[in-house]
Tab-separated table of C-alpha atoms in Angstrom:
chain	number	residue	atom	x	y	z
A	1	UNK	CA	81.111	141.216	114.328
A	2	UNK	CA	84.848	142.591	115.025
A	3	UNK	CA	85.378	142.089	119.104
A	4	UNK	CA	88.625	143.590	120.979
A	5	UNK	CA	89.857	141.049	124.210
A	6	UNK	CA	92.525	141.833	126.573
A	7	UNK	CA	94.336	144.961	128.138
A	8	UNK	CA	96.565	147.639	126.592
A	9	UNK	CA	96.396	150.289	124.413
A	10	UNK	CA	93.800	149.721	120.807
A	11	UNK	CA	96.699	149.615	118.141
A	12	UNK	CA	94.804	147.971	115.295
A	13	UNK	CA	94.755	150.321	112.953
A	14	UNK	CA	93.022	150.479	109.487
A	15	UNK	CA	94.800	150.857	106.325
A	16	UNK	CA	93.870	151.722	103.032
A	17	UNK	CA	94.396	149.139	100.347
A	18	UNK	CA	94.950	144.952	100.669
A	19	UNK	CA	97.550	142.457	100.540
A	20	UNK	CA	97.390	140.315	97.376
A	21	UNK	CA	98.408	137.179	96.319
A	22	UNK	CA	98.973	135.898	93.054
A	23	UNK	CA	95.864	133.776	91.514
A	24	UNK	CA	93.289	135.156	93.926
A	25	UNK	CA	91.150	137.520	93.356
A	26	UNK	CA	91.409	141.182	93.902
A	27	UNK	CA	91.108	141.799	97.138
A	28	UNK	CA	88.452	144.537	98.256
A	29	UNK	CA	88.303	146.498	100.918
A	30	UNK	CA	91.184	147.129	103.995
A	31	UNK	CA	93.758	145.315	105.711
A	32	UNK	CA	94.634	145.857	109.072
A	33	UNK	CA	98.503	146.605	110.781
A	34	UNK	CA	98.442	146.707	114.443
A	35	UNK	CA	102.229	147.313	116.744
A	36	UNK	CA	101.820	143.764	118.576
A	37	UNK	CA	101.571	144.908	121.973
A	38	UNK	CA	97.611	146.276	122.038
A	39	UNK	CA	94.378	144.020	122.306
A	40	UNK	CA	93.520	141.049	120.768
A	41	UNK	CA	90.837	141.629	117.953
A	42	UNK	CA	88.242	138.620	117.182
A	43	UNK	CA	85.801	138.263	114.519
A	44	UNK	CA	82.537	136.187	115.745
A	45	UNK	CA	80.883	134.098	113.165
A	46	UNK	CA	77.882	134.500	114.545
A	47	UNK	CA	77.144	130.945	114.580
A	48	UNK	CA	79.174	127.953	116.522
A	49	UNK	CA	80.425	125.563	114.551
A	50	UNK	CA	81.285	121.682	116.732
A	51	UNK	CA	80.832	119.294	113.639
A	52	UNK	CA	82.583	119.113	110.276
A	53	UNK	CA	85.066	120.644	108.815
A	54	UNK	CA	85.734	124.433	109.280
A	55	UNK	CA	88.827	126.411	106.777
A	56	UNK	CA	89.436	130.106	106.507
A	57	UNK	CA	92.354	132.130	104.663
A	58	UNK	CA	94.366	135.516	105.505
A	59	UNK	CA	96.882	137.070	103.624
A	60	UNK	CA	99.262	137.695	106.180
A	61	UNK	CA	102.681	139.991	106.453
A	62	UNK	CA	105.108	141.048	109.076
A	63	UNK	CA	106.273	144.194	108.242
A	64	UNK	CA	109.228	144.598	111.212
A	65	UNK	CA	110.673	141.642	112.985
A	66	UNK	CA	110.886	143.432	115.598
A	67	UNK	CA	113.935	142.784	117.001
A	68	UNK	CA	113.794	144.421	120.837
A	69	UNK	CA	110.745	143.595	120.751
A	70	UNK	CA	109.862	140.187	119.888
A	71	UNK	CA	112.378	137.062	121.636
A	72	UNK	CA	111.726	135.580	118.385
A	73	UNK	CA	110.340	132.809	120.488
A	74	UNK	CA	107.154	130.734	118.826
A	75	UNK	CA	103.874	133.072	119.624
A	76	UNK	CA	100.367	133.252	117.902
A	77	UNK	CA	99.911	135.105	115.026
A	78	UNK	CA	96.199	134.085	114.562
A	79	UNK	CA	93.673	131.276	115.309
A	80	UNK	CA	90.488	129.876	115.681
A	81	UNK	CA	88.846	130.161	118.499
A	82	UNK	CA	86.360	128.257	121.294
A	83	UNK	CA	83.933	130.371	122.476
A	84	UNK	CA	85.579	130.894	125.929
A	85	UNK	CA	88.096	133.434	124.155
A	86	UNK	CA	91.058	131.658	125.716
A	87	UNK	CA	90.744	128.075	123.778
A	88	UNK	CA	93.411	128.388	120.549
A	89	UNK	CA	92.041	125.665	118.482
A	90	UNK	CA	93.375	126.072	115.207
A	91	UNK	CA	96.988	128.320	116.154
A	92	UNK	CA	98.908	130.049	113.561
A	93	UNK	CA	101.851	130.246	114.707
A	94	UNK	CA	105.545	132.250	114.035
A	95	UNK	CA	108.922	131.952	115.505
A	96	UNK	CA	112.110	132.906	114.289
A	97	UNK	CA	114.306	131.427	112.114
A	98	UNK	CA	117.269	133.762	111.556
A	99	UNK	CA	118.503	136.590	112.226
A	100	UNK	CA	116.463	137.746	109.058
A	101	UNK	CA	113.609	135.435	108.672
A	102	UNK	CA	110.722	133.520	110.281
A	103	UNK	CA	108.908	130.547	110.118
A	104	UNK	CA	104.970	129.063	110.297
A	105	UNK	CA	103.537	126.435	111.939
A	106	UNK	CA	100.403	125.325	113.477
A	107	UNK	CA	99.058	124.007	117.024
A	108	UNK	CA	96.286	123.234	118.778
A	109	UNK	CA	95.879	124.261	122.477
A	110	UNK	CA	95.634	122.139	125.610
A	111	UNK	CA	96.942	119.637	127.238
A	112	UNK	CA	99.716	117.586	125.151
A	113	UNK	CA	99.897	120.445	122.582
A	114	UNK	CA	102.802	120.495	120.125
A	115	UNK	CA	103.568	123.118	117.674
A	116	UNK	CA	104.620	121.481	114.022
A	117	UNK	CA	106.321	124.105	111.671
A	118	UNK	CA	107.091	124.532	108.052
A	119	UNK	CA	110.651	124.727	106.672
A	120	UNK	CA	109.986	127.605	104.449
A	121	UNK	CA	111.880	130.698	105.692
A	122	UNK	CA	109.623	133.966	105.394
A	123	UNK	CA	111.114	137.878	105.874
A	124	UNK	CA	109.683	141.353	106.668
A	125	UNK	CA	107.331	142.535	103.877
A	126	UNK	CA	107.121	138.595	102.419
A	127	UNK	CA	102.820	137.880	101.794
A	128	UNK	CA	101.881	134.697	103.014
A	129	UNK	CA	98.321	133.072	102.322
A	130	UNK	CA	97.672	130.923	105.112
A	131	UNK	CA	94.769	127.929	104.990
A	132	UNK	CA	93.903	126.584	107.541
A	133	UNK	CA	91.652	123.699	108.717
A	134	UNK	CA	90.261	121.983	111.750
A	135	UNK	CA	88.545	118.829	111.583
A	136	UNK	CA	85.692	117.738	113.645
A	137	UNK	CA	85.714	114.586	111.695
A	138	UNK	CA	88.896	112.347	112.450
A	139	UNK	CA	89.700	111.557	116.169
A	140	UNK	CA	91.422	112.574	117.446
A	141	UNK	CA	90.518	116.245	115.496
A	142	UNK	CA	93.379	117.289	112.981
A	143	UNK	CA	94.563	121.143	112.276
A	144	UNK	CA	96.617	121.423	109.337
A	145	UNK	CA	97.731	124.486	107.736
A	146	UNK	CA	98.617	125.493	103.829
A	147	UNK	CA	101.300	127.930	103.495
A	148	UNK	CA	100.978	129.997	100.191
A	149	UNK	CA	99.293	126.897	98.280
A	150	UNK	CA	99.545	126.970	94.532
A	151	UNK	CA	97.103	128.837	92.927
A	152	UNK	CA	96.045	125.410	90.645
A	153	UNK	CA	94.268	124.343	93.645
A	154	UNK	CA	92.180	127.344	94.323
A	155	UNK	CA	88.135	126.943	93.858
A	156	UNK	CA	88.371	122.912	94.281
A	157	UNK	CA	85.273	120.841	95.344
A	158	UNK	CA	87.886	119.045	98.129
A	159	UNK	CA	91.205	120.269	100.002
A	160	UNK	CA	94.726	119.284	98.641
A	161	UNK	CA	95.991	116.285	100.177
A	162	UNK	CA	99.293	117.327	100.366
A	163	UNK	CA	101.587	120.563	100.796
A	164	UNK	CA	100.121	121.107	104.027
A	165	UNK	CA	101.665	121.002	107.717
A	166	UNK	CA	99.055	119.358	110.617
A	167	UNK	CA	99.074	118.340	114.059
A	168	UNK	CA	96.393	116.588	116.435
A	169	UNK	CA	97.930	116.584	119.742
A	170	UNK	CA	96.138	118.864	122.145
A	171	UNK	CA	92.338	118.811	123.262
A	172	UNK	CA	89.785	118.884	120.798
A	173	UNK	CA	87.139	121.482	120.630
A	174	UNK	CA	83.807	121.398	121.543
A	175	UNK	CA	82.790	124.719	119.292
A	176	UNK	CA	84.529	127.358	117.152
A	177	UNK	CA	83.071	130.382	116.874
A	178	UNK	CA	85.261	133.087	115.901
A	179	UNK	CA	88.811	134.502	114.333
A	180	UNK	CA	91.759	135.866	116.800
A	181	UNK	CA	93.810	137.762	114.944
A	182	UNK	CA	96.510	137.877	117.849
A	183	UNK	CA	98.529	141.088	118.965
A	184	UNK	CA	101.484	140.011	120.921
């Protein structure tokens, strides 16, 4: 159910091994680097989702800040997606933060979108677990995002209440149906 969107050259690339994080469990399987510049890749559920609550987690590392590259300007890093491929529901987000660092946040798209960010500075080759959540249920519908979350919470019948970073300003979805794992 892996998808590529866009123009440019394939640079997703397959590598042996997995990111880890401590209190999860071993990861099996691959991870995946790509250069930033290549297609967008998008895993399709399969399924729509348009009621509810919908979460998914990535392990997530910047290996190069790319400096020369990358403005260091805010740009998406990942997100859930509306079926017309162009809809950014549930936005990870990065800018930078220092000459050496980089911070998270989270957005949804439309109109009246705003971008809220964490405070905690992240560098090349730092692991993040990212959490994130949009909910159908509240109006108008709420993304919030956990940024490495302590492990005490993993496996529990309900989401934290706190620790996290949300935002509802944007337009709501209609349906998610897959994972953007963003290349630019």
């Amino acid at each position: 159910n892996w998808t590529y969107g866009g123009t440019g050259t394939n640079d997703l690339h397959v590598t042996s091994g997995s990111l880890s994080y401590t209190g999860l469990a071993t990861s099996v399987g691959n991870s995946v680097t790509n250069g930033g510049a290549g297609l967008g890749v998008r895993r399709l559920f399969g399924t729509s989702v348009s009621n509810g609550v919908i979460y998914f987690s990535a392990l997530f590392r910047i290996n190069d800040l790319g400096y020369g590259a990358w403005d260091g300007l805010s740009a998406y890093a990942g997100a859930l997606c509306a079926p017309d491929n162009v809809s950014f529901k549930l936005g990870v987000m990065v800018k930078s933060n220092s000459p050496s660092g980089y911070v998270c946040g989270v957005q949804k798209s439309g109109t009246g979108a705003t971008t809220t960010f964490g405070t905690t500075e992240y560098h090349a080759g730092d692991t993040v677990l990212l959490v994130g959540k949009y909910d159908f249920t509240l109006s108008p519908d709420t993304v919030s995002l956990w940024l490495n979350p302590d492990s005490s919470l993993f496996g529990a019948t309900s989401g934290p209440t706190n620790g996290f970073i949300s935002v509802n300003t944007g337009t709501d979805a209609s349906a998610i149906d897959r994972f953007n794992i963003r290349q630019n």
